[in-house]
PDB file of C-alpha atoms in Angstrom:
ATOM      1  CA  MET A  23     161.378 126.211 189.027  1.00 44.00           C
ATOM      2  CA  SER A  24     163.105 129.556 189.581  1.00 52.00           C
ATOM      3  CA  GLU A  25     160.925 132.488 190.551  1.00 57.00           C
ATOM      4  CA  GLY A  26     163.661 135.009 189.781  1.00 59.00           C
ATOM      5  CA  ALA A  27     164.302 134.674 186.055  1.00 63.00           C
ATOM      6  CA  PHE A  28     161.644 135.290 183.450  1.00 61.00           C
ATOM      7  CA  PRO A  29     161.557 133.339 180.165  1.00 61.00           C
ATOM      8  CA  GLU A  30     164.069 134.090 177.445  1.00 65.00           C
ATOM      9  CA  ALA A  31     162.035 136.112 174.947  1.00 73.00           C
ATOM     10  CA  ILE A  32     160.205 139.373 175.455  1.00 82.00           C
ATOM     11  CA  GLN A  33     159.757 140.033 171.733  1.00 88.00           C
ATOM     12  CA  ILE A  34     157.803 137.396 169.810  1.00 88.00           C
ATOM     13  CA  PRO A  35     157.578 137.619 165.999  1.00 91.00           C
ATOM     14  CA  LEU A  36     154.063 138.245 164.747  1.00 93.00           C
ATOM     15  CA  ALA A  37     153.963 134.917 162.863  1.00 93.00           C
ATOM     16  CA  VAL A  38     154.857 132.995 166.038  1.00 92.00           C
ATOM     17  CA  ALA A  39     152.300 134.984 168.033  1.00 93.00           C
ATOM     18  CA  LYS A  40     149.556 134.102 165.537  1.00 95.00           C
ATOM     19  CA  GLU A  41     150.497 130.413 165.843  1.00 96.00           C
ATOM     20  CA  TRP A  42     150.322 130.612 169.648  1.00 94.00           C
ATOM     21  CA  GLU A  43     146.940 132.392 169.540  1.00 94.00           C
ATOM     22  CA  LYS A  44     145.535 129.718 167.224  1.00 95.00           C
ATOM     23  CA  ARG A  45     146.832 127.016 169.561  1.00 94.00           C
ATOM     24  CA  TYR A  46     144.900 128.665 172.407  1.00 93.00           C
ATOM     25  CA  GLN A  47     141.721 129.018 170.338  1.00 92.00           C
ATOM     26  CA  ASP A  48     141.920 125.356 169.286  1.00 94.00           C
ATOM     27  CA  ASP A  49     142.562 124.097 172.840  1.00 92.00           C
ATOM     28  CA  THR A  50     139.647 121.979 174.079  1.00 89.00           C
ATOM     29  CA  THR A  51     141.225 120.493 177.206  1.00 87.00           C
ATOM     30  CA  VAL A  52     139.444 120.877 180.503  1.00 84.00           C
ATOM     31  CA  GLU A  53     141.789 122.177 183.163  1.00 85.00           C
ATOM     32  CA  ASP A  54     142.373 120.615 186.552  1.00 86.00           C
ATOM     33  CA  PRO A  55     141.226 123.196 189.151  1.00 86.00           C
ATOM     34  CA  LYS A  56     144.473 122.616 191.092  1.00 85.00           C
ATOM     35  CA  THR A  57     146.649 123.707 188.150  1.00 84.00           C
ATOM     36  CA  LYS A  58     144.282 126.068 186.308  1.00 87.00           C
ATOM     37  CA  VAL A  59     146.008 129.334 185.422  1.00 89.00           C
ATOM     38  CA  THR A  60     144.347 132.110 187.391  1.00 91.00           C
ATOM     39  CA  SER A  61     146.872 134.918 186.885  1.00 93.00           C
ATOM     40  CA  PHE A  62     150.071 135.885 185.082  1.00 93.00           C
ATOM     41  CA  LEU A  63     153.392 137.348 186.235  1.00 92.00           C
ATOM     42  CA  ILE A  64     154.243 140.094 183.756  1.00 92.00           C
ATOM     43  CA  PRO A  65     157.795 141.404 183.464  1.00 90.00           C
ATOM     44  CA  ARG A  66     158.058 145.172 183.625  1.00 92.00           C
ATOM     45  CA  GLU A  67     160.160 145.091 180.410  1.00 90.00           C
ATOM     46  CA  SER A  68     157.203 143.681 178.408  1.00 91.00           C
ATOM     47  CA  LEU A  69     154.945 146.498 179.553  1.00 93.00           C
ATOM     48  CA  GLU A  70     157.572 149.179 178.994  1.00 93.00           C
ATOM     49  CA  LYS A  71     158.263 148.008 175.431  1.00 92.00           C
ATOM     50  CA  VAL A  72     154.610 147.979 174.391  1.00 93.00           C
ATOM     51  CA  LEU A  73     154.027 151.375 176.051  1.00 94.00           C
ATOM     52  CA  LYS A  74     156.973 152.847 174.089  1.00 93.00           C
ATOM     53  CA  LEU A  75     154.909 152.298 170.926  1.00 93.00           C
ATOM     54  CA  GLU A  76     152.822 155.288 172.129  1.00 90.00           C
ATOM     55  CA  THR A  77     149.557 153.721 171.052  1.00 93.00           C
ATOM     56  CA  ASP A  78     146.070 154.549 172.312  1.00 94.00           C
ATOM     57  CA  VAL A  79     145.504 151.135 173.905  1.00 94.00           C
ATOM     58  CA  VAL A  80     147.203 147.824 174.577  1.00 94.00           C
ATOM     59  CA  ARG A  81     145.523 144.611 173.489  1.00 93.00           C
ATOM     60  CA  ALA A  82     146.246 141.480 175.590  1.00 94.00           C
ATOM     61  CA  CYS A  83     145.773 138.260 173.612  1.00 94.00           C
ATOM     62  CA  LEU A  84     145.550 134.805 175.191  1.00 93.00           C
ATOM     63  CA  ALA A  85     147.889 132.225 173.671  1.00 94.00           C
ATOM     64  CA  ILE A  86     149.689 128.922 174.317  1.00 94.00           C
ATOM     65  CA  ASN A  87     153.453 129.114 173.831  1.00 91.00           C
ATOM     66  CA  ASP A  88     155.823 126.434 172.537  1.00 91.00           C
ATOM     67  CA  LYS A  89     156.204 125.015 176.068  1.00 89.00           C
ATOM     68  CA  GLY A  90     152.441 124.416 176.257  1.00 90.00           C
ATOM     69  CA  GLU A  91     152.007 127.220 178.820  1.00 90.00           C
ATOM     70  CA  LYS A  92     149.184 129.746 178.680  1.00 92.00           C
ATOM     71  CA  THR A  93     150.484 133.248 178.123  1.00 92.00           C
ATOM     72  CA  LEU A  94     149.426 136.782 177.265  1.00 93.00           C
ATOM     73  CA  LEU A  95     150.738 138.599 174.220  1.00 94.00           C
ATOM     74  CA  PHE A  96     150.740 142.410 174.297  1.00 94.00           C
ATOM     75  CA  VAL A  97     150.035 144.386 171.118  1.00 94.00           C
ATOM     76  CA  GLY A  98     149.724 148.160 170.853  1.00 94.00           C
ATOM     77  CA  ALA A  99     146.762 149.571 168.909  1.00 94.00           C
ATOM     78  CA  LYS A 100     145.752 152.991 167.608  1.00 95.00           C
ATOM     79  CA  PHE A 101     142.214 154.136 166.921  1.00 94.00           C
ATOM     80  CA  ASP A 102     141.478 154.662 163.219  1.00 94.00           C
ATOM     81  CA  GLU A 103     138.804 157.343 162.926  1.00 94.00           C
ATOM     82  CA  LYS A 104     138.019 156.363 159.320  1.00 95.00           C
ATOM     83  CA  THR A 105     137.081 152.773 160.207  1.00 94.00           C
ATOM     84  CA  GLY A 106     136.074 153.314 163.840  1.00 94.00           C
ATOM     85  CA  LYS A 107     138.319 150.395 164.845  1.00 95.00           C
ATOM     86  CA  TYR A 108     141.589 149.881 166.676  1.00 95.00           C
ATOM     87  CA  ILE A 109     144.451 148.921 164.347  1.00 95.00           C
ATOM     88  CA  ASP A 110     147.304 146.808 165.741  1.00 94.00           C
ATOM     89  CA  VAL A 111     150.747 148.422 165.907  1.00 94.00           C
ATOM     90  CA  TYR A 112     153.718 146.088 166.194  1.00 92.00           C
ATOM     91  CA  GLY A 113     157.164 146.711 167.563  1.00 89.00           C
ATOM     92  CA  GLN A 114     160.353 146.039 165.651  1.00 86.00           C
ATOM     93  CA  GLY A 115     162.833 143.665 167.169  1.00 77.00           C
ATOM     94  CA  SER A 116     165.457 141.040 166.772  1.00 61.00           C
ATOM     95  CA  ASP A 117     165.203 138.841 169.853  1.00 52.00           C
ATOM     96  CA  TYR A 118     166.339 135.205 169.831  1.00 49.00           C
ATOM     97  CA  TYR A 119     163.429 134.140 167.608  1.00 51.00           C
ATOM     98  CA  ALA A 120     164.395 136.669 164.947  1.00 47.00           C
ATOM     99  CA  LYS A 121     168.067 135.669 165.088  1.00 51.00           C
ATOM    100  CA  SER A 122     167.109 132.327 163.556  1.00 52.00           C
ATOM    101  CA  THR A 123     165.689 134.059 160.470  1.00 52.00           C
ATOM    102  CA  THR A 124     167.423 135.885 157.658  1.00 53.00           C
ATOM    103  CA  GLU A 125     165.568 139.106 158.460  1.00 52.00           C
ATOM    104  CA  GLU A 126     167.378 141.711 160.537  1.00 61.00           C
ATOM    105  CA  THR A 127     164.146 142.952 162.118  1.00 69.00           C
ATOM    106  CA  THR A 128     160.661 141.578 162.284  1.00 84.00           C
ATOM    107  CA  ASP A 129     157.237 142.722 163.511  1.00 90.00           C
ATOM    108  CA  VAL A 130     156.973 141.678 167.137  1.00 90.00           C
ATOM    109  CA  VAL A 131     154.486 141.486 169.972  1.00 91.00           C
ATOM    110  CA  TYR A 132     155.549 141.333 173.623  1.00 91.00           C
ATOM    111  CA  ASP A 133     155.487 138.297 175.904  1.00 90.00           C
ATOM    112  CA  GLY A 134     157.753 136.981 178.663  1.00 84.00           C
ATOM    113  CA  ILE A 135     154.701 136.274 180.829  1.00 88.00           C
ATOM    114  CA  ARG A 136     154.687 133.344 183.255  1.00 88.00           C
ATOM    115  CA  PRO A 137     151.444 131.593 184.234  1.00 89.00           C
ATOM    116  CA  SER A 138     150.416 131.303 187.874  1.00 89.00           C
ATOM    117  CA  PRO A 139     150.288 128.584 188.980  1.00 86.00           C
ATOM    118  CA  PRO A 140     152.938 127.219 188.830  1.00 83.00           C
ATOM    119  CA  TYR A 141     154.891 130.470 189.285  1.00 82.00           C
TER     120      TYR A 141
END
């Protein structure tokens, strides 16, 4: 397992992100204390991209990716004074997930996180 290279995608389409979040919410496995994820390595690029959205806050959502790894998904959010709630703001991207669709751009959230352990 290489420590130097982060996973392929930084931008995750919103539909994929929702699937990963549901997978995490539905997960009922009990983790082995020796392999339980206790932290995440976060690539600077993920943080920079979500901060470029110039939102009021960043929401970090727990999810399980397609490799079965726990991950964090970053979503920008702006405060809506009318509702008194934070409204999610998505980036626009065309990373390798989007290349497999017919759309040129898609709403994205930011990932690329690696769980620790094992990384």
